[in-house]
Amino acid sequence: MHGKKMAAPIIITVIVILYYAVYFGLLITLLDGIWRVLLGIVPVILSAVMIKVLIERINEIKKGEEDDISKY
Amino acid sequence: MILVNTDYISGKELEMLSLVKGSTIQSKNIGKDITQSFKTLVGGELKAYNEMMNDARALATKRMVEEAQALGADAVVNIRYASSAVMQGAAEVIVYGTAVKFVNK
């Protein structure tokens, strides 16, 4: 049950990180020097945020906080 | 100060004073905005915005109670909450009710 719920967030995270890697990777090839470094930091930061929210979501799913209204 | 969402308080006779209200507009910093927008990609609770709305409700309630206390009220009845988006990432919470005094305390 948890496995099914976790699949979508994980797949989405992987797709988004790959997208950033390819998009910014292509942009970086057009630049030189310090601009390469500065632009290279952006996908790293965005990927880190994406992983952070994925971990948060996985913990939420494991905790099973969603309530079943049939309890009441 | 007693706060209720009914128009009566059991066992008490009430004298109406006035409409009282409190409101606030809150937003989160851009860092939280970005993190929460990423969270919408994977789903789940937007904790930062949830916190923001809880803080907004608490502050609006506090302001309403201050207004009621200034009138010398013992309670506020018929309390209602409402919220709306003011701009991207900012929400207004308004709370209103009727300030009352107890009769034959």
mmCIF file with all atom_site columns, C-alpha atoms in Angstrom, chain B residues 1-2 8 11 13-14 23 34 39 42 45 47 49 52 54 58 60 69 72 78 80 85 87 91 95-96 105:
data_model
loop_
_atom_site.group_PDB
_atom_site.id
_atom_site.type_symbol
_atom_site.label_atom_id
_atom_site.label_alt_id
_atom_site.label_comp_id
_atom_site.label_asym_id
_atom_site.label_entity_id
_atom_site.label_seq_id
_atom_site.pdbx_PDB_ins_code
_atom_site.Cartn_x
_atom_site.Cartn_y
_atom_site.Cartn_z
_atom_site.occupancy
_atom_site.B_iso_or_equiv
_atom_site.pdbx_formal_charge
_atom_site.auth_seq_id
_atom_site.auth_comp_id
_atom_site.auth_asym_id
_atom_site.auth_atom_id
_atom_site.pdbx_PDB_model_num
ATOM 1  C CA . MET B 1 1   ? -12.926 35.358 27.145 1.00 0.00 ? 1   MET B CA 1
ATOM 2  C CA . ILE B 1 2   ? -15.264 32.632 25.944 1.00 0.00 ? 2   ILE B CA 1
ATOM 3  C CA . TYR B 1 8   ? -25.867 31.151 22.652 1.00 0.00 ? 8   TYR B CA 1
ATOM 4  C CA . GLY B 1 11  ? -26.673 28.614 31.133 1.00 0.00 ? 11  GLY B CA 1
ATOM 5  C CA . GLU B 1 13  ? -28.185 35.171 29.437 1.00 0.00 ? 13  GLU B CA 1
ATOM 6  C CA . LEU B 1 14  ? -26.485 37.463 26.981 1.00 0.00 ? 14  LEU B CA 1
ATOM 7  C CA . SER B 1 23  ? -8.017  40.139 10.335 1.00 0.00 ? 23  SER B CA 1
ATOM 8  C CA . ILE B 1 34  ? 9.661   27.703 -3.846 1.00 0.00 ? 34  ILE B CA 1
ATOM 9  C CA . LYS B 1 39  ? 6.029   19.881 -2.882 1.00 0.00 ? 39  LYS B CA 1
ATOM 10 C CA . VAL B 1 42  ? 5.104   15.059 -5.299 1.00 0.00 ? 42  VAL B CA 1
ATOM 11 C CA . GLU B 1 45  ? 0.647   18.345 2.994  1.00 0.00 ? 45  GLU B CA 1
ATOM 12 C CA . LYS B 1 47  ? 3.293   22.197 6.010  1.00 0.00 ? 47  LYS B CA 1
ATOM 13 C CA . TYR B 1 49  ? 1.415   27.064 4.259  1.00 0.00 ? 49  TYR B CA 1
ATOM 14 C CA . MET B 1 52  ? 1.100   30.117 7.948  1.00 0.00 ? 52  MET B CA 1
ATOM 15 C CA . ASN B 1 54  ? -2.658  28.513 11.604 1.00 0.00 ? 54  ASN B CA 1
ATOM 16 C CA . ALA B 1 58  ? -4.438  32.785 15.742 1.00 0.00 ? 58  ALA B CA 1
ATOM 17 C CA . ALA B 1 60  ? -6.863  37.335 13.618 1.00 0.00 ? 60  ALA B CA 1
ATOM 18 C CA . GLN B 1 69  ? -12.092 43.226 25.526 1.00 0.00 ? 69  GLN B CA 1
ATOM 19 C CA . GLY B 1 72  ? -15.879 45.060 28.123 1.00 0.00 ? 72  GLY B CA 1
ATOM 20 C CA . ASN B 1 78  ? -21.458 33.346 16.513 1.00 0.00 ? 78  ASN B CA 1
ATOM 21 C CA . ARG B 1 80  ? -17.089 32.743 11.807 1.00 0.00 ? 80  ARG B CA 1
ATOM 22 C CA . ALA B 1 85  ? -6.139  34.908 -1.509 1.00 0.00 ? 85  ALA B CA 1
ATOM 23 C CA . MET B 1 87  ? -2.073  37.899 -4.183 1.00 0.00 ? 87  MET B CA 1
ATOM 24 C CA . ALA B 1 91  ? -3.803  34.963 2.162  1.00 0.00 ? 91  ALA B CA 1
ATOM 25 C CA . VAL B 1 95  ? -12.713 36.324 11.917 1.00 0.00 ? 95  VAL B CA 1
ATOM 26 C CA . TYR B 1 96  ? -15.854 38.010 13.189 1.00 0.00 ? 96  TYR B CA 1
ATOM 27 C CA . LYS B 1 105 ? -23.784 36.845 36.506 1.00 0.00 ? 105 LYS B CA 1
#
